[in-house]
């Protein structure tokens, strides 16, 4: 980000302007907004022009003179179609499933209900700020209620990448890490679909920016339809990839490079397919990543597992760093910044209030049904870690055609800078101040995962372990041992030979572990009998009886 700021300063103020020889631009008046494309007939030949965005009238000659500024300004769709997919896919593919699924109910609550609460709280507070700006004469163009809700959806997308990196380095509490990471991943997906639903909000009548019940429920339907469709498409692509790598006749495991390439292309095609079908590609690629990690990863060869992990880790690192660098660049190269002190201060206050309405009430309600409570210091840390980042920036820069959207983009940029630098930099001190444990062994509470999970997840875990994993992967128990006896022929056809080998190996390890335990008990028994024989027992209680109670 700092690198982008330095480059932006050099490009904006350090490069001399070139000469400008064209005439004054032609003028015309339109009742509605400008068209996205323009067809121009020049001597019988048609030329198509696309809308690049609005240019500030005060700086139109400066923009045309400086070719470099236009060259370093990217099409906003580049972020959504090229840079965001590897970031989101890596989030799903590198998911720490154990803690994530143990807290799945809480994560979904924060991501769906919490993001909606944050969106409406911020939107309504900002609508009050806009009305205040109208009163004091600081608003020079139209700014509707739907614009405020759109800003609420955009700025509700959290991205605590700095906080999570510090958590990972210090080995902070696994449940807190899972809550923050899971919420940020799911929250990004919800924010994208929520912003699209608000854009699709079209009330009937003359005033298209007032509340309309039918249009509201239509937007809710759009939200549910897009999200569920994207989820199904992403999961289905992951299952198809798992089946391709599952069957031995494909011989993919013999060609690790081809296997890795196919894995990458199938994952990327999920995004393109979802966009082509009218869904959200970013959401689809997230659930594709989760499905690939859960099923396909188990079928890959050892070399391909390493390659896919490293490939998406590098792509994620490059894309995220490029976006943060471009943020610094955009502060100087974007030509239509609108800095409104009232709007900016109001936005900072609104995001803190919206985050508080998200975390504290929902945590209280979740703790009513959780056996493993979300402690107060966890809640404070989640409140503190609500950084804004790449997703909020990408959503804001996607549409800067109007006065309201330009003001939103400028404010979003400043919020991202502030939260990343101040909150990200203060994470270590906040962990110490809140007495959150660090240096935690990630495997120390492995045995608690299944017992502390919600009953719905335990039901899903049983179904997945007994039926889905044996069908889609080489791990899990053979279907011949989980399906009813009358399904024996079908179970034999669907179970791979590797599954039998894994089952035998697991049974051998369990038997070996059990034999070691019995040997230990036998040694203890002999030792206690020896003490008892030589009169070393105390308090009138035989060590043999103590051992019996202990073993029971």
Coordinates of C-alpha atoms in Angstrom, one line a residue:
X1 CA 0.0 0.0 0.0
X2 CA 2.8 2.4 0.9
X3 CA 4.6 1.4 -2.4
X4 CA 1.4 2.3 -4.3
X5 CA 1.2 5.7 -2.6
X6 CA 4.8 6.5 -3.5
X7 CA 4.3 5.5 -7.1
X8 CA 1.0 7.5 -7.3
X9 CA 2.8 10.6 -6.1
X10 CA 5.5 10.2 -8.7
X11 CA 3.0 9.6 -11.5
X12 CA 0.7 12.4 -10.5
X13 CA 3.2 15.1 -9.8
X14 CA 6.6 14.0 -11.1
X15 CA 5.9 13.3 -14.8
X16 CA 5.6 16.3 -17.1
X17 CA 2.4 16.7 -19.1
X18 CA 2.4 16.1 -22.8
X19 CA 1.0 18.6 -25.3
X20 CA -2.7 18.6 -26.1
X21 CA -3.8 19.6 -29.6
X22 CA -7.4 18.5 -29.8
X23 CA -10.3 20.9 -30.0
X24 CA -12.8 21.6 -27.2
X25 CA -14.8 18.4 -26.6
X26 CA -18.3 18.5 -28.1
X27 CA -21.3 18.9 -25.8
X28 CA -24.7 17.4 -25.6
X29 CA -27.5 17.1 -23.0
X30 CA -29.1 13.9 -21.8
X31 CA -32.2 13.5 -19.6
X32 CA -30.8 10.2 -18.3
X33 CA -27.3 9.0 -17.5
X34 CA -24.7 8.3 -20.2
X35 CA -25.0 5.1 -22.2
X36 CA -22.5 2.3 -21.5
X37 CA -21.7 2.0 -25.2
X38 CA -21.8 4.5 -28.1
X39 CA -22.1 3.7 -31.8
X40 CA -20.6 6.3 -34.1
X41 CA -21.2 6.4 -37.9
X42 CA -18.1 7.9 -39.6
X43 CA -18.3 7.9 -43.4
X44 CA -20.5 4.8 -43.5
X45 CA -18.3 2.9 -41.0
X46 CA -19.6 2.2 -37.5
X47 CA -17.3 2.5 -34.5
X48 CA -18.2 1.3 -31.0
X49 CA -17.0 3.2 -27.9
X50 CA -17.4 2.1 -24.3
X51 CA -17.9 4.3 -21.3
X52 CA -14.7 4.7 -19.3
X53 CA -16.1 6.9 -16.6
X54 CA -16.7 10.6 -15.8
X55 CA -13.8 13.1 -16.1
X56 CA -13.7 16.1 -13.8
X57 CA -14.5 19.2 -15.9
X58 CA -11.9 21.2 -14.0
X59 CA -9.1 18.8 -14.9
X60 CA -10.2 17.5 -18.3
X61 CA -7.2 19.0 -20.1
X62 CA -4.8 17.7 -17.4
X63 CA -6.2 14.2 -17.9
X64 CA -5.8 14.3 -21.6
X65 CA -2.3 15.7 -21.3
X66 CA -1.0 13.0 -19.0
X67 CA -1.1 9.7 -20.9
X68 CA 0.6 7.9 -18.0
X69 CA -2.3 8.4 -15.6
X70 CA -4.7 6.8 -18.1
X71 CA -2.4 3.9 -18.7
X72 CA -2.1 3.0 -15.0
X73 CA -5.9 3.3 -14.4
X74 CA -7.3 -0.2 -14.6
X75 CA -10.8 -1.3 -15.7
X76 CA -12.7 -2.1 -12.4
X77 CA -13.8 -5.4 -13.9
X78 CA -10.2 -6.5 -13.8
X79 CA -10.5 -6.7 -10.0
X80 CA -13.6 -8.9 -10.1
X81 CA -12.6 -11.1 -13.1
X82 CA -8.9 -11.6 -12.5
X83 CA -7.7 -10.5 -9.1
X84 CA -10.5 -11.5 -6.7
X85 CA -11.1 -15.1 -7.8
X86 CA -7.7 -16.4 -6.7
X87 CA -8.0 -14.5 -3.4
X88 CA -11.4 -16.0 -2.6
X89 CA -10.6 -19.5 -3.8
X90 CA -7.5 -19.6 -1.7
X91 CA -9.6 -18.6 1.3
X92 CA -11.8 -21.6 0.8
X93 CA -9.0 -24.0 -0.2
X94 CA -6.8 -23.2 2.8
X95 CA -9.6 -23.3 5.3
X96 CA -8.9 -24.8 8.6
X97 CA -11.9 -27.1 8.6
X98 CA -11.7 -28.4 12.1
X99 CA -12.3 -25.1 13.9
X100 CA -14.3 -23.7 11.1
X101 CA -17.0 -26.4 11.2
X102 CA -17.0 -26.4 15.0
X103 CA -18.1 -22.7 14.9
X104 CA -20.0 -23.0 11.6
X105 CA -23.3 -21.9 13.2
X106 CA -21.8 -18.8 14.7
X107 CA -19.9 -17.9 11.5
X108 CA -23.0 -18.1 9.4
X109 CA -24.9 -16.0 11.9
X110 CA -22.2 -13.3 11.9
X111 CA -21.8 -13.4 8.1
X112 CA -25.4 -13.4 7.0
X113 CA -27.4 -11.8 9.8
X114 CA -24.5 -9.7 11.0
X115 CA -23.7 -8.3 7.6
X116 CA -27.3 -7.4 6.9
X117 CA -27.6 -5.7 10.3
X118 CA -24.4 -3.8 9.6
X119 CA -25.6 -2.8 6.2
X120 CA -28.9 -1.4 7.4
X121 CA -27.4 0.3 10.4
X122 CA -24.7 2.0 8.4
X123 CA -27.1 2.8 5.6
X124 CA -29.6 4.6 7.9
X125 CA -26.9 6.4 9.8
X126 CA -25.4 7.7 6.5
X127 CA -28.8 8.7 5.3
X128 CA -29.0 11.0 8.3
X129 CA -25.5 12.3 7.5
X130 CA -26.6 13.0 3.9
X131 CA -29.6 15.0 5.3
X132 CA -27.3 16.9 7.5
X133 CA -25.1 17.7 4.5
X134 CA -28.2 19.0 2.7
X135 CA -29.1 21.3 5.6
X136 CA -25.6 22.8 5.8
X137 CA -25.2 23.1 2.0
X138 CA -22.4 20.5 1.6
X139 CA -24.3 18.3 -0.9
X140 CA -24.0 19.5 -4.5
X141 CA -25.8 16.6 -6.2
X142 CA -28.3 13.8 -5.7
X143 CA -27.7 11.2 -3.0
X144 CA -30.6 8.8 -2.5
X145 CA -31.5 6.4 0.3
X146 CA -30.6 3.4 -1.9
X147 CA -27.1 4.9 -2.4
X148 CA -26.7 4.9 1.4
X149 CA -27.8 1.3 1.6
X150 CA -25.4 0.4 -1.2
X151 CA -22.6 2.1 0.7
X152 CA -23.6 0.1 3.8
X153 CA -23.3 -3.1 1.9
X154 CA -19.9 -2.2 0.4
X155 CA -18.3 -1.0 3.6
X156 CA -19.7 -4.0 5.6
X157 CA -17.2 -6.3 3.7
X158 CA -14.5 -7.0 6.3
X159 CA -11.0 -8.2 5.4
X160 CA -8.8 -8.7 8.5
X161 CA -5.9 -10.0 6.5
X162 CA -3.3 -8.2 8.7
X163 CA -4.9 -9.4 11.9
X164 CA -5.2 -13.0 10.7
X165 CA -1.5 -13.0 9.6
X166 CA -0.5 -12.0 13.1
X167 CA -2.9 -14.5 14.6
X168 CA -1.3 -17.2 12.5
X169 CA 2.2 -16.2 13.4
X170 CA 1.5 -16.0 17.1
X171 CA -0.6 -19.2 17.1
X172 CA -3.6 -17.3 18.7
X173 CA -6.6 -19.2 20.0
X174 CA -8.0 -21.4 17.2
X175 CA -11.7 -20.7 17.8
X176 CA -11.1 -16.9 17.7
X177 CA -9.1 -17.3 14.5
X178 CA -11.9 -19.5 12.9
X179 CA -14.6 -17.0 13.9
X180 CA -12.7 -14.0 12.3
X181 CA -11.5 -15.9 9.3
X182 CA -14.8 -17.6 8.6
X183 CA -16.8 -14.5 9.1
X184 CA -14.5 -12.5 6.7
X185 CA -14.7 -15.2 4.0
X186 CA -18.5 -15.6 4.2
X187 CA -19.0 -11.9 4.8
X188 CA -17.3 -11.0 1.5
X189 CA -19.6 -13.3 -0.4
X190 CA -22.7 -11.9 1.4
X191 CA -21.6 -8.3 0.8
X192 CA -21.2 -8.9 -3.0
X193 CA -24.7 -10.5 -3.3
X194 CA -26.2 -7.9 -1.0
X195 CA -24.9 -5.0 -3.0
X196 CA -26.2 -6.6 -6.2
X197 CA -29.6 -7.0 -4.6
X198 CA -29.7 -3.3 -3.6
X199 CA -28.8 -2.3 -7.2
X200 CA -31.6 -4.6 -8.4
X201 CA -34.1 -2.7 -6.1
X202 CA -36.6 -1.1 -8.4
X203 CA -39.7 0.3 -6.8
X204 CA -42.7 1.0 -8.9
X205 CA -44.1 4.5 -9.4
X206 CA -42.5 7.8 -10.1
X207 CA -40.1 7.9 -7.2
X208 CA -37.7 5.0 -7.7
X209 CA -35.7 5.6 -4.6
X210 CA -38.3 5.3 -1.8
X211 CA -39.2 2.2 0.1
X212 CA -41.5 -0.2 -1.7
X213 CA -42.5 -3.5 -0.1
X214 CA -42.9 -5.5 -3.3
X215 CA -39.5 -4.3 -4.6
X216 CA -38.0 -5.1 -1.2
X217 CA -39.1 -8.7 -1.2
X218 CA -38.1 -9.0 -4.8
X219 CA -34.6 -7.9 -3.8
X220 CA -34.6 -10.5 -1.0
X221 CA -35.6 -13.1 -3.6
X222 CA -32.8 -11.9 -5.8
X223 CA -30.3 -12.2 -2.9
X224 CA -31.4 -15.8 -2.0
X225 CA -31.5 -16.9 -5.7
X226 CA -28.1 -15.6 -6.5
X227 CA -26.5 -16.9 -3.4
X228 CA -28.0 -20.3 -3.5
X229 CA -27.3 -20.7 -7.2
X230 CA -23.7 -19.6 -6.8
X231 CA -23.3 -22.1 -3.9
X232 CA -24.8 -25.0 -5.9
X233 CA -22.7 -24.2 -8.9
X234 CA -19.4 -23.9 -6.9
X235 CA -20.1 -27.1 -4.9
X236 CA -21.1 -29.0 -8.1
X237 CA -17.9 -28.1 -9.9
X238 CA -15.9 -29.2 -6.9
X239 CA -17.7 -32.6 -6.9
X240 CA -17.1 -33.0 -10.6
X241 CA -13.4 -32.3 -10.2
X242 CA -13.3 -34.8 -7.3
X243 CA -14.9 -37.5 -9.5
X244 CA -12.5 -36.9 -12.4
X245 CA -9.6 -37.3 -10.0
X246 CA -11.2 -40.3 -8.2
X247 CA -11.6 -42.7 -11.1
X248 CA -8.4 -44.6 -11.9
X249 CA -9.0 -44.9 -15.7
X250 CA -8.2 -41.2 -16.1
X251 CA -4.6 -41.9 -14.9
X252 CA -4.3 -38.3 -13.8
X253 CA -2.2 -39.3 -10.8
X254 CA 0.5 -40.4 -13.2
X255 CA 0.8 -36.9 -14.7
X256 CA 1.1 -34.4 -11.8
X257 CA 1.5 -31.4 -14.0
X258 CA -1.6 -32.2 -16.0
X259 CA -3.5 -33.0 -12.8
X260 CA -2.5 -29.6 -11.3
X261 CA -3.4 -27.8 -14.6
X262 CA -6.8 -29.5 -14.7
X263 CA -7.5 -28.6 -11.1
X264 CA -6.7 -25.0 -11.7
X265 CA -8.8 -24.7 -14.9
X266 CA -11.8 -26.5 -13.3
X267 CA -11.6 -24.1 -10.4
X268 CA -11.3 -21.0 -12.6
X269 CA -14.1 -22.2 -14.9
X270 CA -16.4 -22.1 -11.9
X271 CA -16.1 -18.4 -11.8
X272 CA -16.7 -18.0 -15.5
X273 CA -19.6 -20.4 -15.5
X274 CA -21.4 -18.7 -12.6
X275 CA -21.0 -15.3 -14.2
X276 CA -22.3 -16.6 -17.5
X277 CA -25.4 -18.0 -15.8
X278 CA -26.2 -14.7 -14.0
X279 CA -24.9 -15.7 -10.6
X280 CA -21.9 -14.3 -8.6
X281 CA -18.6 -15.9 -9.6
X282 CA -16.8 -14.9 -6.5
X283 CA -19.3 -16.7 -4.3
X284 CA -19.2 -19.8 -6.5
X285 CA -15.4 -19.9 -6.5
X286 CA -15.4 -19.7 -2.7
X287 CA -17.6 -22.8 -2.2
X288 CA -15.7 -24.5 -5.0
X289 CA -12.5 -24.0 -3.0
X290 CA -14.1 -25.4 0.1
X291 CA -15.4 -28.5 -1.8
X292 CA -12.1 -29.0 -3.5
X293 CA -10.2 -28.9 -0.2
X294 CA -12.7 -31.4 1.4
X295 CA -12.9 -33.9 -1.5
X296 CA -10.6 -33.4 -4.5
X297 CA -7.5 -32.7 -2.4
X298 CA -7.7 -36.3 -1.0
X299 CA -7.6 -37.8 -4.5
X300 CA -4.6 -35.8 -5.8
X301 CA -1.1 -37.3 -6.0
X302 CA 1.4 -36.3 -3.4
X303 CA 3.1 -34.0 -5.8
X304 CA -0.1 -32.3 -7.0
X305 CA -1.2 -31.6 -3.4
X306 CA 2.0 -29.6 -2.9
X307 CA 1.7 -27.9 -6.3
X308 CA -1.9 -26.8 -5.9
X309 CA -1.3 -25.5 -2.4
X310 CA 1.8 -23.5 -3.5
X311 CA 0.2 -22.3 -6.8
X312 CA -2.9 -20.8 -5.1
X313 CA -0.9 -19.4 -2.3
X314 CA 1.4 -17.5 -4.7
X315 CA -1.6 -16.3 -6.8
X316 CA -3.4 -15.1 -3.6
X317 CA -0.3 -13.3 -2.4
X318 CA 0.3 -11.6 -5.7
X319 CA -3.3 -10.6 -6.3
X320 CA -3.8 -9.2 -2.8
X321 CA -0.5 -7.3 -2.8
X322 CA -1.4 -5.8 -6.2
X323 CA -4.8 -4.7 -5.0
X324 CA -3.3 -3.0 -1.9
X325 CA -0.6 -1.3 -4.1
X326 CA -3.3 -0.1 -6.5
X327 CA -5.2 1.4 -3.6
X328 CA -2.3 3.7 -2.9
X329 CA -2.0 4.4 -6.6
X330 CA -5.7 5.2 -6.9
X331 CA -5.5 7.9 -4.2
X332 CA -3.6 10.0 -6.8
X333 CA -4.6 8.7 -10.2
X334 CA -8.4 8.6 -9.7
X335 CA -9.7 11.9 -11.2
X336 CA -13.0 12.3 -9.5
X337 CA -12.3 12.1 -5.8
X338 CA -14.9 13.9 -3.7
X339 CA -13.6 14.6 -0.2
X340 CA -16.5 15.5 2.1
X341 CA -15.3 15.9 5.8
X342 CA -18.9 15.5 7.1
X343 CA -19.5 12.3 5.1
X344 CA -16.1 10.8 6.0
X345 CA -16.4 11.5 9.7
X346 CA -20.0 10.2 9.6
X347 CA -18.8 7.0 7.8
X348 CA -16.1 6.3 10.4
X349 CA -18.7 6.6 13.2
X350 CA -21.2 4.5 11.3
X351 CA -18.9 1.6 10.7
X352 CA -18.0 1.4 14.4
X353 CA -21.6 1.5 15.4
X354 CA -22.6 -1.0 12.7
X355 CA -19.8 -3.4 13.8
X356 CA -20.9 -3.1 17.4
X357 CA -24.6 -3.9 16.4
X358 CA -23.2 -6.9 14.6
X359 CA -20.9 -8.4 17.2
X360 CA -22.3 -7.8 20.7
X361 CA -26.1 -8.6 20.3
X362 CA -25.4 -11.6 18.1
X363 CA -22.7 -13.0 20.4
X364 CA -25.2 -12.7 23.3
X365 CA -27.8 -14.6 21.4
X366 CA -25.3 -17.2 20.2
X367 CA -24.0 -17.8 23.8
X368 CA -27.5 -18.8 24.8
X369 CA -27.2 -22.0 22.8
X370 CA -23.4 -22.5 22.7
X371 CA -21.6 -24.9 25.0
X372 CA -18.3 -23.3 24.2
X373 CA -19.2 -19.6 24.9
X374 CA -17.8 -16.7 23.0
X375 CA -15.9 -14.8 25.7
X376 CA -16.0 -11.1 26.2
X377 CA -12.4 -10.6 25.2
X378 CA -13.1 -12.5 22.0
X379 CA -16.0 -10.2 21.2
X380 CA -13.9 -7.1 21.8
X381 CA -11.2 -8.5 19.5
X382 CA -13.7 -9.3 16.8
X383 CA -15.0 -5.7 17.2
X384 CA -11.5 -4.4 16.9
X385 CA -10.6 -6.6 13.9
X386 CA -13.3 -5.4 11.6
X387 CA -10.8 -4.1 9.0
X388 CA -11.8 -3.1 5.5
X389 CA -9.7 -4.2 2.6
X390 CA -9.6 -5.5 -0.9
X391 CA -13.3 -6.5 -1.2
X392 CA -14.6 -3.1 -0.1
X393 CA -12.3 -1.4 -2.4
X394 CA -13.2 -3.6 -5.4
X395 CA -16.9 -3.1 -4.8
X396 CA -16.5 0.6 -4.5
X397 CA -14.4 1.1 -7.6
X398 CA -16.7 -1.0 -9.7
X399 CA -19.2 1.8 -10.1
X400 CA -18.0 5.5 -9.9
X401 CA -20.3 6.9 -12.5
X402 CA -22.3 9.2 -10.2
X403 CA -21.6 11.9 -7.6
X404 CA -22.7 9.6 -4.8
X405 CA -20.6 6.7 -5.9
X406 CA -17.5 8.9 -6.3
X407 CA -17.9 10.2 -2.8
X408 CA -18.4 6.6 -1.5
X409 CA -15.2 5.4 -3.3
X410 CA -13.1 8.2 -1.8
X411 CA -14.5 7.5 1.7
X412 CA -14.0 3.8 1.3
X413 CA -10.4 4.3 0.3
X414 CA -9.7 6.4 3.4
X415 CA -11.4 3.9 5.6
X416 CA -9.3 1.1 4.2
X417 CA -6.1 3.0 4.8
X418 CA -7.0 3.9 8.4
X419 CA -8.3 0.5 9.5
X420 CA -5.3 -1.4 7.9
X421 CA -2.7 0.9 9.3
X422 CA -4.1 1.7 12.8
X423 CA -6.1 -1.5 13.7
X424 CA -3.7 -3.9 11.8
X425 CA -0.7 -2.3 13.5
X426 CA -2.3 -2.5 16.9
X427 CA -3.3 -6.1 16.8
X428 CA -0.4 -7.5 18.9
X429 CA -0.9 -4.9 21.6
X430 CA -4.7 -5.6 21.6
X431 CA -4.1 -9.3 22.0
X432 CA -1.9 -8.6 25.0
X433 CA -4.3 -6.1 26.5
X434 CA -7.3 -8.4 26.2
X435 CA -5.3 -11.4 27.6
X436 CA -6.1 -13.6 24.6
X437 CA -3.9 -16.7 24.7
X438 CA -1.2 -17.1 22.1
X439 CA 1.3 -20.0 21.4
X440 CA -1.6 -22.4 21.3
X441 CA -0.9 -25.9 20.0
X442 CA -3.5 -26.4 17.2
X443 CA -3.8 -30.1 18.0
X444 CA -4.3 -29.9 21.7
X445 CA -8.1 -29.8 21.5
X446 CA -8.5 -32.1 18.5
X447 CA -10.7 -34.5 20.5
X448 CA -13.2 -31.8 21.4
X449 CA -14.1 -30.9 17.9
X450 CA -16.9 -33.3 17.2
X451 CA -18.3 -33.2 20.7
X452 CA -18.5 -29.4 20.8
X453 CA -20.0 -29.1 17.4
X454 CA -23.7 -28.4 16.8
X455 CA -26.0 -31.3 16.4
X456 CA -26.7 -30.3 12.8
X457 CA -23.0 -30.5 12.0
X458 CA -22.6 -33.8 13.8
X459 CA -25.4 -35.2 11.6
X460 CA -23.8 -33.9 8.5
X461 CA -20.4 -35.2 9.6
X462 CA -21.8 -38.7 10.0
X463 CA -23.5 -38.6 6.6
X464 CA -20.4 -37.2 4.9
X465 CA -18.0 -39.6 6.5
X466 CA -20.0 -42.7 5.9
X467 CA -21.4 -42.0 2.4
X468 CA -20.0 -38.9 0.5
X469 CA -16.3 -39.3 1.2
X470 CA -16.3 -43.0 0.3
X471 CA -18.0 -42.1 -3.0
X472 CA -15.9 -39.0 -3.9
X473 CA -12.6 -39.8 -2.4
X474 CA -10.2 -42.7 -1.5
X475 CA -10.6 -41.9 2.2
X476 CA -13.3 -42.8 4.7
X477 CA -14.7 -46.3 5.5
X478 CA -15.6 -48.6 2.5
X479 CA -19.3 -48.3 1.4
X480 CA -19.5 -52.1 2.0
X481 CA -19.3 -51.4 5.7
X482 CA -21.7 -48.4 5.8
X483 CA -24.5 -49.2 3.3
X484 CA -27.2 -51.9 4.0
X485 CA -26.4 -55.4 3.1
X486 CA -28.8 -55.5 0.1
X487 CA -26.8 -52.6 -1.4
X488 CA -23.6 -54.8 -1.4
X489 CA -23.1 -55.0 -5.2
X490 CA -23.5 -51.3 -5.6
X491 CA -21.3 -50.6 -2.7
X492 CA -18.6 -52.8 -4.1
X493 CA -18.7 -51.0 -7.5
X494 CA -18.5 -47.5 -5.9
X495 CA -15.7 -48.4 -3.4
X496 CA -12.1 -48.0 -4.7
X497 CA -9.4 -50.4 -3.7
X498 CA -7.5 -47.6 -2.0
X499 CA -10.4 -47.2 0.4
X500 CA -10.0 -50.8 1.6
X501 CA -6.3 -50.2 2.1
X502 CA -6.9 -47.0 4.0
X503 CA -9.5 -48.8 6.2
X504 CA -7.1 -51.7 7.0
X505 CA -4.3 -49.3 7.8
X506 CA -6.6 -47.2 10.1
X507 CA -7.9 -50.4 11.8
X508 CA -4.3 -51.5 12.3
X509 CA -3.3 -48.2 13.8
X510 CA -6.3 -48.2 16.1
X511 CA -5.6 -51.8 17.2
X512 CA -2.0 -51.0 17.8
X513 CA -3.0 -48.0 19.9
X514 CA -5.4 -50.1 21.8
X515 CA -2.7 -52.8 22.4
X516 CA -0.4 -50.2 23.7
X517 CA -3.0 -48.9 26.2
X518 CA -3.7 -52.5 27.4
X519 CA 0.1 -53.1 27.9
X520 CA 0.3 -49.9 29.9
X521 CA -2.6 -50.9 32.1
X522 CA -1.0 -54.3 32.6
X523 CA 2.3 -52.8 33.7
X524 CA 0.4 -50.5 36.1
X525 CA -1.5 -53.4 37.5
X526 CA 1.7 -55.4 38.2
X527 CA 3.3 -52.3 39.8
X528 CA 0.3 -51.8 42.1
X529 CA 0.2 -55.5 43.1
X530 CA 3.9 -55.3 43.9
X531 CA 3.3 -52.3 46.2
X532 CA 0.3 -54.0 47.8
X533 CA 2.3 -57.2 48.4
X534 CA 5.0 -55.3 50.2
X535 CA 2.5 -53.4 52.3
X536 CA 2.8 -50.0 50.7
X537 CA -1.0 -49.2 50.4
X538 CA -2.4 -46.4 52.6
X539 CA -5.7 -45.2 53.9
X540 CA -7.2 -48.6 53.9
X541 CA -7.7 -48.6 50.2
X542 CA -6.1 -51.2 47.9
X543 CA -4.2 -49.9 44.9
X544 CA -5.8 -52.6 42.9
X545 CA -9.2 -51.2 43.7
X546 CA -8.0 -47.7 42.9
X547 CA -6.7 -48.9 39.6
X548 CA -10.0 -50.7 38.9
X549 CA -11.9 -47.5 39.5
X550 CA -9.5 -45.5 37.4
X551 CA -9.8 -47.9 34.5
X552 CA -13.5 -48.0 34.7

